[in-house]
């Protein structure tokens, strides 16, 4: 089973049980695709590298796999420096979007390939186990072309996992599948990862996919990691406008810092004083500084004018409903505020409250502990899904 790289015991060298990237940089001529990346991927974790097209995800994976040479920086795995190791000598396997199965070999032989090449004994037992794991034991004698996309993807997974890599790299493995199958495969891959307990590094530009599958997400933008953490942590407390907009949606309202009081930063937000918990205020916090007050659409409450709501923060008057989309589980409102901005409000359709109509006057409010404060120098539209914004 074991194909574990020898763990070096060089004294004085910081040892990390996992995949570690330090100052990893890749330049293509004058263009820097990956900029001095630092990343720690703990052993056994399901790690997602999430970012828009062209941000450098594939380039990063290819450097880890040894298919691309870094311009500078280091890659270590279990304390061993593999930056210049030949690809086939790295305990790393990659699953690509296009599966890259051997069309002339049947499923069994596709999965067996790595073991046969290494002249391994007990091929049959290992292949049977793998086919079992990916639930394709009844398909062993079919050719890849006779399988569905989701099944082919599972063959690709089995073919990589049978080599017992320390790290499995997945580059948009579900990109070719339709939405429903994708959702099913996300759960399936997560189950397999939990079962085998190996480190998975999963590259995707789909934020829902990353949140569903990963323990830790690194949000990548233009060659750098903007923020890293557990999905809920990133969603609840984004530190940049890019993360606030790329991972879900956010309302960002301009405000001016008006000092600190205990654990909160006070911000004058278009005439209403908002309180932001200091651990969620990602600004320097000096008096008079501009910032973006952020609040997620589902955290915003919409109310009749003057109605008191379960939100201890002050409500903001003067809103007018400018758009209503009923989407079944929820209703999504746009509320035009007195300062001209449209605020997004998502309300669960519990049946407890009536729907508001376009043109109605409303108040909005939210619990201050849900809001966050971002640097005003950042673009408030960074990371916004252009299709969403246009619709
Ligand atoms: N061999 C190359 N030569 C020149 N530029 C390259 C090369 N490979 C990648 N790039 C550039 O580097 C940037 C990052 O590419 P990369 O493939 O890593 O992006 P990505 O995040 O994987 O995007 P996607 O989500 O579209 O797959 C892109 O601007 C790309 O054009
Ligand atoms: Mg890519």
PDB file of C-alpha atoms and ligand atoms in Angstrom, residues 52-59 61-62 97 171-172 203-205, ligand 2:
ATOM      1  CA  UNK A  52     -12.275  33.042 -10.997  1.00  0.00           C
ATOM      2  CA  UNK A  53     -10.982  31.947 -14.377  1.00  0.00           C
ATOM      3  CA  UNK A  54      -7.357  32.871 -14.989  1.00  0.00           C
ATOM      4  CA  UNK A  55      -6.451  33.530 -11.332  1.00  0.00           C
ATOM      5  CA  UNK A  56      -3.705  30.888 -11.357  1.00  0.00           C
ATOM      6  CA  UNK A  57      -5.359  27.795  -9.881  1.00  0.00           C
ATOM      7  CA  UNK A  58      -4.265  25.305 -12.536  1.00  0.00           C
ATOM      8  CA  UNK A  59      -0.774  26.784 -12.655  1.00  0.00           C
ATOM      9  CA  UNK A  61      -1.650  22.638  -9.130  1.00  0.00           C
ATOM     10  CA  UNK A  62       0.675  21.952 -12.039  1.00  0.00           C
ATOM     11  CA  UNK A  97     -11.592  17.699 -15.924  1.00  0.00           C
ATOM     12  CA  UNK A 171      -8.539  20.255 -11.289  1.00  0.00           C
ATOM     13  CA  UNK A 172     -12.192  21.149 -11.943  1.00  0.00           C
ATOM     14  CA  UNK A 203      -9.564  23.401  -7.737  1.00  0.00           C
ATOM     15  CA  UNK A 204     -12.834  25.040  -8.691  1.00  0.00           C
ATOM     16  CA  UNK A 205     -14.337  28.374  -9.665  1.00  0.00           C
TER      17      UNK A 205
HETATM   18 MG1  LIG B   2      -7.684  26.005 -14.603  1.00  0.00          MG
END
